mmCIF file of C-alpha atoms in Angstrom:
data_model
loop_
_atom_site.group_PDB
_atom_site.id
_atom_site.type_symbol
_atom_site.label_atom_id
_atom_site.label_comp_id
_atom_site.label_asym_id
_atom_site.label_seq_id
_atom_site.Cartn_x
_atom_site.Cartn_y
_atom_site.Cartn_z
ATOM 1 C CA UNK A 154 71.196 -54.523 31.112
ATOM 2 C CA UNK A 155 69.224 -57.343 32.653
ATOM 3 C CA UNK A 156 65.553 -56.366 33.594
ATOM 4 C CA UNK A 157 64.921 -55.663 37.180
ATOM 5 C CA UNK A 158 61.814 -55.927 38.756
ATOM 6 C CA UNK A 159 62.261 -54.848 42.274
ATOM 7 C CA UNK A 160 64.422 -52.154 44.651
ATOM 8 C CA UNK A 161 65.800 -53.034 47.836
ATOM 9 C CA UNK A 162 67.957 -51.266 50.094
ATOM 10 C CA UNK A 163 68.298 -49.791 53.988
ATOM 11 C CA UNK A 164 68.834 -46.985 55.769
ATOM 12 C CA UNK A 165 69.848 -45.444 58.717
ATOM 13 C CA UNK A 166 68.275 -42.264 61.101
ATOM 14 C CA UNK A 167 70.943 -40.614 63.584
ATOM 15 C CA UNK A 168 68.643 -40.381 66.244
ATOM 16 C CA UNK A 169 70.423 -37.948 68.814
ATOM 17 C CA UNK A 170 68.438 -37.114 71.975
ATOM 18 C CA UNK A 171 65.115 -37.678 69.671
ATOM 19 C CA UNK A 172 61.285 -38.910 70.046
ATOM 20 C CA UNK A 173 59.718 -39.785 66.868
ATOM 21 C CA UNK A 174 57.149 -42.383 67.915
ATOM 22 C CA UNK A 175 55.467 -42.591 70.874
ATOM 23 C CA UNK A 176 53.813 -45.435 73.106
ATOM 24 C CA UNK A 177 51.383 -42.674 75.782
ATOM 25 C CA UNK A 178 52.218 -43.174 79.513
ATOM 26 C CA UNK A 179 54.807 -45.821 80.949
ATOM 27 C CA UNK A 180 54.165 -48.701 83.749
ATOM 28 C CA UNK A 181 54.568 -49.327 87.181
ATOM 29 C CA UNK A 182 56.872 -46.546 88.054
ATOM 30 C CA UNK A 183 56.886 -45.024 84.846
ATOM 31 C CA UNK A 184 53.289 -44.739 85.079
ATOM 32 C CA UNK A 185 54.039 -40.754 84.898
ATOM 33 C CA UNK A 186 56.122 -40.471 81.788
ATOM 34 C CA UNK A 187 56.158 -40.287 78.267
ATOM 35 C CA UNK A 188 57.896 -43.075 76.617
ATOM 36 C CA UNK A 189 59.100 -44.054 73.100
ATOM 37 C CA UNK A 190 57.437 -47.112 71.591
ATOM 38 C CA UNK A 191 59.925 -50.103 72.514
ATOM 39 C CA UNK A 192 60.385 -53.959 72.369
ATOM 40 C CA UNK A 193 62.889 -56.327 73.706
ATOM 41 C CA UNK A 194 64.635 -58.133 71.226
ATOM 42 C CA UNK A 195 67.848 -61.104 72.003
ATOM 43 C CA UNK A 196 67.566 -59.777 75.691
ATOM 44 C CA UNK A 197 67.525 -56.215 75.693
ATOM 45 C CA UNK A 198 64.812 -53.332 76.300
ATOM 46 C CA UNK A 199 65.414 -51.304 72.332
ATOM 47 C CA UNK A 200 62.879 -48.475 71.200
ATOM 48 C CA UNK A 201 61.904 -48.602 67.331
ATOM 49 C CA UNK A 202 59.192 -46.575 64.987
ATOM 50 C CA UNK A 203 56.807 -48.139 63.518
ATOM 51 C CA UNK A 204 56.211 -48.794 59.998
ATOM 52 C CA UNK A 205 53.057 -47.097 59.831
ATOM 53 C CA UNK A 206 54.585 -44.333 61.518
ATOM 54 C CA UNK A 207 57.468 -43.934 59.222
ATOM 55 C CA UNK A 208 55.842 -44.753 55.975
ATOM 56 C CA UNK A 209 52.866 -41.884 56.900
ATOM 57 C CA UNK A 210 55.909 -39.217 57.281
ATOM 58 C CA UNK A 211 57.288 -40.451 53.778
ATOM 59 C CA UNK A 212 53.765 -39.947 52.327
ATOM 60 C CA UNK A 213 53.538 -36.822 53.623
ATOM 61 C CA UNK A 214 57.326 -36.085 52.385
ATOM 62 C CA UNK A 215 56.151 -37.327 48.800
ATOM 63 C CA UNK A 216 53.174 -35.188 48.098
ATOM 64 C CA UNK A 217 55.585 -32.118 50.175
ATOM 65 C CA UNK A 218 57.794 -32.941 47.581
ATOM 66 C CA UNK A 219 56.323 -33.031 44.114
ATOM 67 C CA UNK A 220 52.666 -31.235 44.751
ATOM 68 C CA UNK A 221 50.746 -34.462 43.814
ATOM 69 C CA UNK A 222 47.135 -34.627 45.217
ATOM 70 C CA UNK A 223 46.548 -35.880 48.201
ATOM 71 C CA UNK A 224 45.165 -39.118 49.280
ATOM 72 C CA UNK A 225 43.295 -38.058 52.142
ATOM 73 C CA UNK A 226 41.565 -40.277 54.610
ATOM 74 C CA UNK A 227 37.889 -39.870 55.655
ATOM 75 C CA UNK A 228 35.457 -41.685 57.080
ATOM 76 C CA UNK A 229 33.274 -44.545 54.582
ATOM 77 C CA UNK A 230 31.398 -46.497 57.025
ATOM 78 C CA UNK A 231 29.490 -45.902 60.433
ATOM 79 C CA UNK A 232 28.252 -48.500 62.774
ATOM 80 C CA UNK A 233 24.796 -48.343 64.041
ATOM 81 C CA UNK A 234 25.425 -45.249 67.022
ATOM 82 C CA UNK A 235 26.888 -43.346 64.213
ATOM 83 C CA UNK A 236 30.453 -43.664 65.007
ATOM 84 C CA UNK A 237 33.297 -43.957 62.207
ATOM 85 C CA UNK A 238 33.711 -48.017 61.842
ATOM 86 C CA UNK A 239 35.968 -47.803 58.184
ATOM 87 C CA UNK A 240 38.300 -45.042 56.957
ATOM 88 C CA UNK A 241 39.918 -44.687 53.511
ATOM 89 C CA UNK A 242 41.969 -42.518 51.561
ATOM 90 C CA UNK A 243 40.771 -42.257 47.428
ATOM 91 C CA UNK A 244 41.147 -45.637 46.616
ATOM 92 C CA UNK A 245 41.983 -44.290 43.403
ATOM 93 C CA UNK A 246 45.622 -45.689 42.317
ATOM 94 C CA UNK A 247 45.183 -44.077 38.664
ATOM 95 C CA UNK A 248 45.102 -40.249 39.986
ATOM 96 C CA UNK A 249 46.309 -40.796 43.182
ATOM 97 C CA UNK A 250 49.672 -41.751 43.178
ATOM 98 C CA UNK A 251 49.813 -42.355 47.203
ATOM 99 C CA UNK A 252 47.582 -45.227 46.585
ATOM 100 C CA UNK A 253 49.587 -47.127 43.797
ATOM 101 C CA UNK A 254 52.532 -46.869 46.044
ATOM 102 C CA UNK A 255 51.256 -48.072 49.813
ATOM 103 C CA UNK A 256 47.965 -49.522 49.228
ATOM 104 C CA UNK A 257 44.408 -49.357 50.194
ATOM 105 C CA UNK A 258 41.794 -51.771 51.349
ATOM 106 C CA UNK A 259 38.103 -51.188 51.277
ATOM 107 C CA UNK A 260 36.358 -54.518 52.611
ATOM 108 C CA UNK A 261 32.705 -55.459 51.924
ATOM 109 C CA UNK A 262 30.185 -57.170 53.724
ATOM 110 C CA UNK A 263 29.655 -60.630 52.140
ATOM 111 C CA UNK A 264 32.771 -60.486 49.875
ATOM 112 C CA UNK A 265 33.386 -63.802 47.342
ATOM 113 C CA UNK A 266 29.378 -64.347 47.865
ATOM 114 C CA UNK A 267 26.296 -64.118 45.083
ATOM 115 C CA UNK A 268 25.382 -60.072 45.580
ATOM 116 C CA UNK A 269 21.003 -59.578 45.663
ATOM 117 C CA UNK A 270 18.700 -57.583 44.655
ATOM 118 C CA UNK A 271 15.200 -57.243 45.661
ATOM 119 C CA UNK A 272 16.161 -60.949 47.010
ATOM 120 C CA UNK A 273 16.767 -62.924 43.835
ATOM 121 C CA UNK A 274 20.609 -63.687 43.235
ATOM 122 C CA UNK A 275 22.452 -61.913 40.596
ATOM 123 C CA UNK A 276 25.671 -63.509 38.115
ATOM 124 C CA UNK A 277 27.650 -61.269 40.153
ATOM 125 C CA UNK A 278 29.751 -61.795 43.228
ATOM 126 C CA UNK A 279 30.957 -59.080 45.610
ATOM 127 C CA UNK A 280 34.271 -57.606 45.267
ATOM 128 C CA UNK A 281 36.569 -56.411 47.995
ATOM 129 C CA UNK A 282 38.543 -53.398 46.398
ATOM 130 C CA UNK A 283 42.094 -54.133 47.572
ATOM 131 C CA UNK A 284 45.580 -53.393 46.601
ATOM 132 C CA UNK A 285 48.145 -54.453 48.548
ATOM 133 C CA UNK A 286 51.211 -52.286 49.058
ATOM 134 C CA UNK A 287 53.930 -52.920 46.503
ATOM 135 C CA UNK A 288 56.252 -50.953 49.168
ATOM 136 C CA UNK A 289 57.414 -53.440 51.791
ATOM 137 C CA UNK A 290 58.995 -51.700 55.375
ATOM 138 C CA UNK A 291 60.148 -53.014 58.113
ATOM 139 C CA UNK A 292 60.083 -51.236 61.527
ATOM 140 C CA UNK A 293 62.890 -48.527 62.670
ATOM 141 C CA UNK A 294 64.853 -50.456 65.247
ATOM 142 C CA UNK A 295 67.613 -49.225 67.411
ATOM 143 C CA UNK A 296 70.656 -50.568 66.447
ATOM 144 C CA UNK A 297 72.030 -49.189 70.228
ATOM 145 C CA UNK A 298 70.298 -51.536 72.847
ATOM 146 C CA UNK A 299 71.824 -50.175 76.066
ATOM 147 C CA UNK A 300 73.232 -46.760 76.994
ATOM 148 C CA UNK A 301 70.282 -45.369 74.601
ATOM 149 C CA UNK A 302 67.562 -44.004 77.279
ATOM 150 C CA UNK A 303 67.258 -41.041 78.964
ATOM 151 C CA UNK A 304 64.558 -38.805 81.061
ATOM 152 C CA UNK A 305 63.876 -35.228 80.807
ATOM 153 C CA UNK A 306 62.348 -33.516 83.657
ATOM 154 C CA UNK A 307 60.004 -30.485 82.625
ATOM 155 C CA UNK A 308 57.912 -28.069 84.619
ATOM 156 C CA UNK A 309 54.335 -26.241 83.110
ATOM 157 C CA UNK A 310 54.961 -22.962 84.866
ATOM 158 C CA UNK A 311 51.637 -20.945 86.533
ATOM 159 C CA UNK A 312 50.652 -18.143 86.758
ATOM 160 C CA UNK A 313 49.725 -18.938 90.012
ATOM 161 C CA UNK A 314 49.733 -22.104 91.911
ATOM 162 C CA UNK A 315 52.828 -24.992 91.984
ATOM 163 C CA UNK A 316 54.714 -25.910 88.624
ATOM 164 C CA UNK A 317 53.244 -28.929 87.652
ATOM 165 C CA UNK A 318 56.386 -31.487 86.504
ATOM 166 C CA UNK A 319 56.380 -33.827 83.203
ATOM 167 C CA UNK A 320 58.386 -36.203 82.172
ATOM 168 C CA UNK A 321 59.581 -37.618 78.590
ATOM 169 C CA UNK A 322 61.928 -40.607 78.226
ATOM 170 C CA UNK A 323 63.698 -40.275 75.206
ATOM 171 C CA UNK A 324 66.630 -41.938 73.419
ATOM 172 C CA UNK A 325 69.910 -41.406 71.717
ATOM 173 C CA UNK A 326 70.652 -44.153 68.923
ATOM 174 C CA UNK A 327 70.827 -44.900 65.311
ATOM 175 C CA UNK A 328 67.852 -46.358 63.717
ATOM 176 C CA UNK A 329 67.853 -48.953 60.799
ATOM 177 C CA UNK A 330 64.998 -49.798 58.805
ATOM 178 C CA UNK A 331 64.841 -51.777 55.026
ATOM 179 C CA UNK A 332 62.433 -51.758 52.355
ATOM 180 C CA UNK A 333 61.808 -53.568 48.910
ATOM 181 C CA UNK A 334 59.553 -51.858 46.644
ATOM 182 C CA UNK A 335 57.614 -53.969 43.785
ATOM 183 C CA UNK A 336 58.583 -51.961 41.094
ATOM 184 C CA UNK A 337 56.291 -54.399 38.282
ATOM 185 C CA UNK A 338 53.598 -53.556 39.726
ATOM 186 C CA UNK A 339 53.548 -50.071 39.892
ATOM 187 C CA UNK A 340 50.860 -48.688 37.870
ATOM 188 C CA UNK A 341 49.571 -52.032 37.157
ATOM 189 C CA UNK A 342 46.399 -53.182 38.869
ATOM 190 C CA UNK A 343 44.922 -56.592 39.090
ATOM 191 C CA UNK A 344 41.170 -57.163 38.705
ATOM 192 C CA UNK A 345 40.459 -60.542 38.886
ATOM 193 C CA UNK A 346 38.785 -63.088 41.344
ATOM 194 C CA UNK A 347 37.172 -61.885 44.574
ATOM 195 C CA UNK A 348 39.958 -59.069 45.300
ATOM 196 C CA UNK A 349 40.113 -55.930 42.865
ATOM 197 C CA UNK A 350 42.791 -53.261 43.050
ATOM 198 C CA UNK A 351 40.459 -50.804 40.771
ATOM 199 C CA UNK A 352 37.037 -49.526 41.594
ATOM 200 C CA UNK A 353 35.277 -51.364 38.803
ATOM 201 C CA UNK A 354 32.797 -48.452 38.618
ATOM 202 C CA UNK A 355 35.792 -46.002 38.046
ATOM 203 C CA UNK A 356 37.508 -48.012 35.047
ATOM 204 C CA UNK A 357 35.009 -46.763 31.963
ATOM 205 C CA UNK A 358 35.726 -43.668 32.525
ATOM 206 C CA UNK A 359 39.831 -43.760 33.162
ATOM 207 C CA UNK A 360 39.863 -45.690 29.986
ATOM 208 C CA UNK A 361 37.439 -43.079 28.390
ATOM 209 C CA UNK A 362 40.224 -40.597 29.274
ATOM 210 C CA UNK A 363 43.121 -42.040 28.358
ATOM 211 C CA UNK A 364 44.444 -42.438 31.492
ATOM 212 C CA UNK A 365 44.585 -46.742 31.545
ATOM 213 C CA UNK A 366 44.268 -49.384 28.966
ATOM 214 C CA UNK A 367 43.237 -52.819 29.404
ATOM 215 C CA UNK A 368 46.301 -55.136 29.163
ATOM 216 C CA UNK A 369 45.228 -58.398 29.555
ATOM 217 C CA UNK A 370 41.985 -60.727 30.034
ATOM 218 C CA UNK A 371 42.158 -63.510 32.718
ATOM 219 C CA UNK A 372 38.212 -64.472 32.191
ATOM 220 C CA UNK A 373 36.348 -62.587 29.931
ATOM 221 C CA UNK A 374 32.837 -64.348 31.245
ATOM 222 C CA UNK A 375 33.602 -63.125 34.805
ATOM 223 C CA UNK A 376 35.478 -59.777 33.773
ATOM 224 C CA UNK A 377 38.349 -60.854 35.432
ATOM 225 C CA UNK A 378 40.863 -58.087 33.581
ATOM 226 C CA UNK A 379 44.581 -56.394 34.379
ATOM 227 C CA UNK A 380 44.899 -52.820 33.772
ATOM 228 C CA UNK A 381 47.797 -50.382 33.563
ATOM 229 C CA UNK A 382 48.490 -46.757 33.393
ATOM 230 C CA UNK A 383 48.667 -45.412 29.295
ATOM 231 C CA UNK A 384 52.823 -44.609 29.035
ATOM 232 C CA UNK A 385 53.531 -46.928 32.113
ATOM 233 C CA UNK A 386 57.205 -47.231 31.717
ATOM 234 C CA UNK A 387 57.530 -43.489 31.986
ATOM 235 C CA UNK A 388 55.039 -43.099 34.717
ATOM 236 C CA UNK A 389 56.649 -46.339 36.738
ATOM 237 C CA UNK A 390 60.518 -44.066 36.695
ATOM 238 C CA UNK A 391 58.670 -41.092 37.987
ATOM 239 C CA UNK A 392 56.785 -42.801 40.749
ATOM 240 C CA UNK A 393 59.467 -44.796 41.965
ATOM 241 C CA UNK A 394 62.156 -41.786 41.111
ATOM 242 C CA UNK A 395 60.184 -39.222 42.960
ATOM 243 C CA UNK A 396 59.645 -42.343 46.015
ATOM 244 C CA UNK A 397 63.438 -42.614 46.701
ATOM 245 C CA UNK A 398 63.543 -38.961 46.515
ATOM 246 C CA UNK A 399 61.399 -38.231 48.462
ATOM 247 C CA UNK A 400 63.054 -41.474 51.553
ATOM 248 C CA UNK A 401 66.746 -39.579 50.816
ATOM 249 C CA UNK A 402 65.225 -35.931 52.353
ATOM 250 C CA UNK A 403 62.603 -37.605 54.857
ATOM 251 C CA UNK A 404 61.178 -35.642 57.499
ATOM 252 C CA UNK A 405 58.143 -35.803 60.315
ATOM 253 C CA UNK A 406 58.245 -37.523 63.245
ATOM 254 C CA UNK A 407 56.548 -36.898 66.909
ATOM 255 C CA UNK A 408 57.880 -34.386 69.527
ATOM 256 C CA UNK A 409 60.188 -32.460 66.978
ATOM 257 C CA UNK A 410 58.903 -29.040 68.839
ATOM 258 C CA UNK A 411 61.073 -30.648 72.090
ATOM 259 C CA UNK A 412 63.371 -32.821 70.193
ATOM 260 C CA UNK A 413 63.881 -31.719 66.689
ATOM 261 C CA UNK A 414 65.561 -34.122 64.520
ATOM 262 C CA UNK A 415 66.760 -34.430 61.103
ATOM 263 C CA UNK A 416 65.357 -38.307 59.542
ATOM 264 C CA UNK A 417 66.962 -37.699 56.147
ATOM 265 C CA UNK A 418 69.387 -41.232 56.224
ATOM 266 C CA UNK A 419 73.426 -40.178 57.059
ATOM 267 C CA UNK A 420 73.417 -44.142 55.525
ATOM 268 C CA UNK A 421 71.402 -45.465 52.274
ATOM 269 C CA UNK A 422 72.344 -48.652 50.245
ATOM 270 C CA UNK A 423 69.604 -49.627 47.533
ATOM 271 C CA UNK A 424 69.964 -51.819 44.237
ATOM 272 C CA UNK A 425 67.971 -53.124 41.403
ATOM 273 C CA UNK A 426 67.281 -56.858 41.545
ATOM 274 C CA UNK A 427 64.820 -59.374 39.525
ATOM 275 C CA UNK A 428 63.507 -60.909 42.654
ATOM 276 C CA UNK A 429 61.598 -59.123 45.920
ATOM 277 C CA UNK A 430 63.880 -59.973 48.803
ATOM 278 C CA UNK A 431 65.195 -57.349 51.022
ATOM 279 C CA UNK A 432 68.660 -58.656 50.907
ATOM 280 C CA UNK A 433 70.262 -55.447 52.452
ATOM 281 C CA UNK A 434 69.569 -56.197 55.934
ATOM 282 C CA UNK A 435 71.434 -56.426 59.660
ATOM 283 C CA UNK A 436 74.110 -54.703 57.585
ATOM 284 C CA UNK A 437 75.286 -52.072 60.813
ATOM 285 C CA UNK A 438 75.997 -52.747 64.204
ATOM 286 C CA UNK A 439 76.698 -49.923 67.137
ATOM 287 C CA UNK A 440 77.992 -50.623 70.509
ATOM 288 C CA UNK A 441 80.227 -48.171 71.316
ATOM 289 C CA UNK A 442 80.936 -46.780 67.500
ATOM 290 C CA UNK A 443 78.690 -47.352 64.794
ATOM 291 C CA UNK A 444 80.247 -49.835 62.059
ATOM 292 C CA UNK A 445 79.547 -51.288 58.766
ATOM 293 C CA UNK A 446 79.356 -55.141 59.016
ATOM 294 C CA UNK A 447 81.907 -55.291 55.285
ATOM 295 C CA UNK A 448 82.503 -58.484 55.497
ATOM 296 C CA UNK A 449 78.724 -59.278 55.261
ATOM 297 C CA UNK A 450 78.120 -56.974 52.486
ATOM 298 C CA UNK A 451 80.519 -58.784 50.286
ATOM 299 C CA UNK A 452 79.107 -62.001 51.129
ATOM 300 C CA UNK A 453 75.580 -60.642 50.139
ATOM 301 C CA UNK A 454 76.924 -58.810 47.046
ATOM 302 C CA UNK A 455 78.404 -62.639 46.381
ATOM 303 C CA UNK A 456 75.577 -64.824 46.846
ATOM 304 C CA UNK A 457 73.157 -62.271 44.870
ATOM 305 C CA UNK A 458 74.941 -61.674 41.973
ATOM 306 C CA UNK A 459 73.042 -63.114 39.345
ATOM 307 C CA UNK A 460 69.989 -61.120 41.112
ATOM 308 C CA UNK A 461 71.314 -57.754 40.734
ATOM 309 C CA UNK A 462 70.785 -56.320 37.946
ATOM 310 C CA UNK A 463 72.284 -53.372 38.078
ATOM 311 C CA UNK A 464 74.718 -51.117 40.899
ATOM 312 C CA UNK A 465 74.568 -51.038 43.998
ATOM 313 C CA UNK A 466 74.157 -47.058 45.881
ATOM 314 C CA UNK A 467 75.777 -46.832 49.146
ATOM 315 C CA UNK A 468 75.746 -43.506 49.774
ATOM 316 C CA UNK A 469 77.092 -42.107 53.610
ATOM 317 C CA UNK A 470 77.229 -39.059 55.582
ATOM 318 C CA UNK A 471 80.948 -37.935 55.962
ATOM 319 C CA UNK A 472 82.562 -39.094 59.669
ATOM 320 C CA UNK A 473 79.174 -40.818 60.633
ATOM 321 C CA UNK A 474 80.183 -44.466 60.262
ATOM 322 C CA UNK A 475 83.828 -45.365 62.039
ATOM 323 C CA UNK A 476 84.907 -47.419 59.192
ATOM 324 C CA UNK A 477 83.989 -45.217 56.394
ATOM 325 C CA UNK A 478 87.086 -45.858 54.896
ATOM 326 C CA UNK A 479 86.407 -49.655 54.422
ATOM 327 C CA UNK A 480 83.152 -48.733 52.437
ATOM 328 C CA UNK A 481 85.144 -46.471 50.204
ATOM 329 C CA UNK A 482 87.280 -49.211 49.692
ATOM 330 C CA UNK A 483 84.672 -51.816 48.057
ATOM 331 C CA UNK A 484 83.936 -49.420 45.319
ATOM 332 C CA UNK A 485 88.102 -49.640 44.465
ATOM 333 C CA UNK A 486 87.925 -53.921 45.026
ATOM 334 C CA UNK A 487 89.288 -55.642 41.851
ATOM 335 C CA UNK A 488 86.310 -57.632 42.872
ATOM 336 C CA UNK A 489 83.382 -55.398 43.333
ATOM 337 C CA UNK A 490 84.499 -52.295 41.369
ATOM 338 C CA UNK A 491 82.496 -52.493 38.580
ATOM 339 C CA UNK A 492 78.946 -53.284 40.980
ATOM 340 C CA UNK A 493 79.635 -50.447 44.103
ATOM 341 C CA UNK A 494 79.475 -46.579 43.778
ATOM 342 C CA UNK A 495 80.153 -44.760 47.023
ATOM 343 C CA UNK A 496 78.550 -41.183 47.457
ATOM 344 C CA UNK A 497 76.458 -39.017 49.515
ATOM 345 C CA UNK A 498 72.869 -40.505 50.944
ATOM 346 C CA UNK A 499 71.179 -37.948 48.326
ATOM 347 C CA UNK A 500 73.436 -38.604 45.137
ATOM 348 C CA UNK A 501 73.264 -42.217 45.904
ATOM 349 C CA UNK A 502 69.761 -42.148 44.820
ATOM 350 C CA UNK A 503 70.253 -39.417 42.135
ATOM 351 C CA UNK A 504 72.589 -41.784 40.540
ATOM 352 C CA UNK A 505 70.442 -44.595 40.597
ATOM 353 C CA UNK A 506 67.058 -43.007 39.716
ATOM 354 C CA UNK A 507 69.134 -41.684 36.394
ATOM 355 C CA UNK A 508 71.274 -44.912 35.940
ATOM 356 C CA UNK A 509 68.909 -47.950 36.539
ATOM 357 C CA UNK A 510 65.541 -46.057 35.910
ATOM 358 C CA UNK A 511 66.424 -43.448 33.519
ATOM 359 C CA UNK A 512 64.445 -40.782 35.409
ATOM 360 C CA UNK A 513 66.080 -37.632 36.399
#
């Protein structure tokens, strides 16, 4: 089996008479409603969720999910009336798991320059402690862009006095997001040049207790150093097994009291490959029905080929896509039967967190 190195895949929200990310009050004569977050895009008004938005609900799903600790933010910096200026969660990749996955960023004033103290120079420089996300998202946009808005027209009853009236736009559509997650560098973190990924004041003592090992030494004279979790390969499966998990039973969202809906994917695709594009995109369309674009996916299974290193998990709700049966079908191709397995959305990544990563 050829080594991979990232995960891509996409997925897809039935959004049914839902409002999962809001934008506050509307314009002109909307100035007196609710409305979704939106943008226009080849013509038409379409709403979407942001990635924040939808990667905070699948951090929240993932600590739900397995009882990790929690990476929780708090205020780290104040400006001079007092007020909160800088927020961050742990910064603490090693124990946190939250932060190995998405990211952190603590910046500090005069980063890359000489540091001082008591006003002479010292050999060191300051540091900016920053890791990047290896999990890359894209928005949730609406695959529907007309025929998806609505407005509901509520009342606030009294006790006494006039009902006073609200009003929520909200929309009916399928929404389609894609991610690729950097699966070499979970667990791994980078500490060299002006940008470090592990609190430098932390690493004695995670070494001290076993929990990372130095792995490599960039600059010895500058302590420019790589680190990595102590049984990496195993902790790497369970981090990215519990991740996918946790994306194939997602849940959160605004306005579920009013408009409760269910975000686990009715549609995930996801493979192994040894390079970081997102190659399983614009692979749905929905006008009147909601279809899989097959043709495309063949041509992208085609022109990737020597990039996948592994299957490739489609797994669908049953009588949610209108050409279902075509999907089936690939997994039967002379041509792509060996490479497709067609299941459920939640098998689809049981089967690949126990066939590509071995993690069950």
């Amino acid at each position: 089996m050829k080594e991979f190195t990232h995960i891509a895949g996409t997925f897809l929200i039935e959004a049914d008479g839902s409002f999962l990310n809001g934008a506050g009050l509307g314009d002109g004569e909307d100035r007196n409603v609710t409305v979704p977050k939106t943008l226009v895009y080849k013509g038409e008004k379409a709403p979407y969720v942001s990635a924040q938005a939808w990667k905070r609900w699948l951090r929240n799903t993932l600590i739900e999910e397995t009882g990790w600790d929690k990476s929780e933010l708090k205020a780290i910096g104040a400006n001079e009336k007092g007020n909160t200026n800088k927020i961050a969660g742990e910064l603490n990749p090693v124990e946190f798991v939250e932060d190995d996955i998405f990211g952190y960023m603590e910046a500090k004033g005069g980063q890359g320059k000489e540091t001082e103290e008591e006003g002479k120079k010292t050999s060191g420089k300051t540091r900016a402690l920053i890791r990047t996300s290896p999990f890359m998202a894209s928005i949730l946009l609406s695959l529907r862009k007309r025929g998806w808005k609505t407005v509901d027209e509520g009342f606030v009853h009294l006790k006494e006095g006039t009902p006073q009236p609200y009003s929520t736009m909200f929309y009916t559509t399928d929404l389609q997001g894609i991610f690729c997650l950097d699966y070499g560098r979970l667990g791994v973190f980078n500490n060299c040049g002006d940008r470090i990924e592990l609190d430098e004041n932390k690493v004695e003592k995670f070494i001290k207790d076993g929990l990372i090992e130095e792995i490599k030494v960039e600059d010895e004279k500058k302590n420019w150093k790589v680190y990595a979790l102590k049984n990496l390969n195993e902790e790497r499966k369970k981090r990215a097994g519990e991740l996918l998990k946790a994306l194939s039973v997602l849940r959160g969202g605004a306005k579920q009291a009013a408009f409760g809906t269910d975000l686990a994917p009715k549609a995930i695709i996801l493979a192994p490959l040894n390079c970081g594009n997102p190659i399983f995109n614009s692979l749905f369309i929905e006008e009147k029905e909601l279809l899989f674009k097959t043709e495309t996916f063949k041509e992208v299974l085609r022109d990737y080929k020597d990039r996948i290193t592994g299957n490739v998990y489609i797994g669908i709700r049953k009588g949610y896509i209108k050409n279902e049966q075509e999907i089936y079908d690939i997994s039967s191709d002379e041509e792509f039967k060996d490479l497709v397995v067609v299941t459920s959305p939640i098998d689809a990544v049981k089967k690949f967190n126990e066939r590509e990563l071995g993690y069950k």
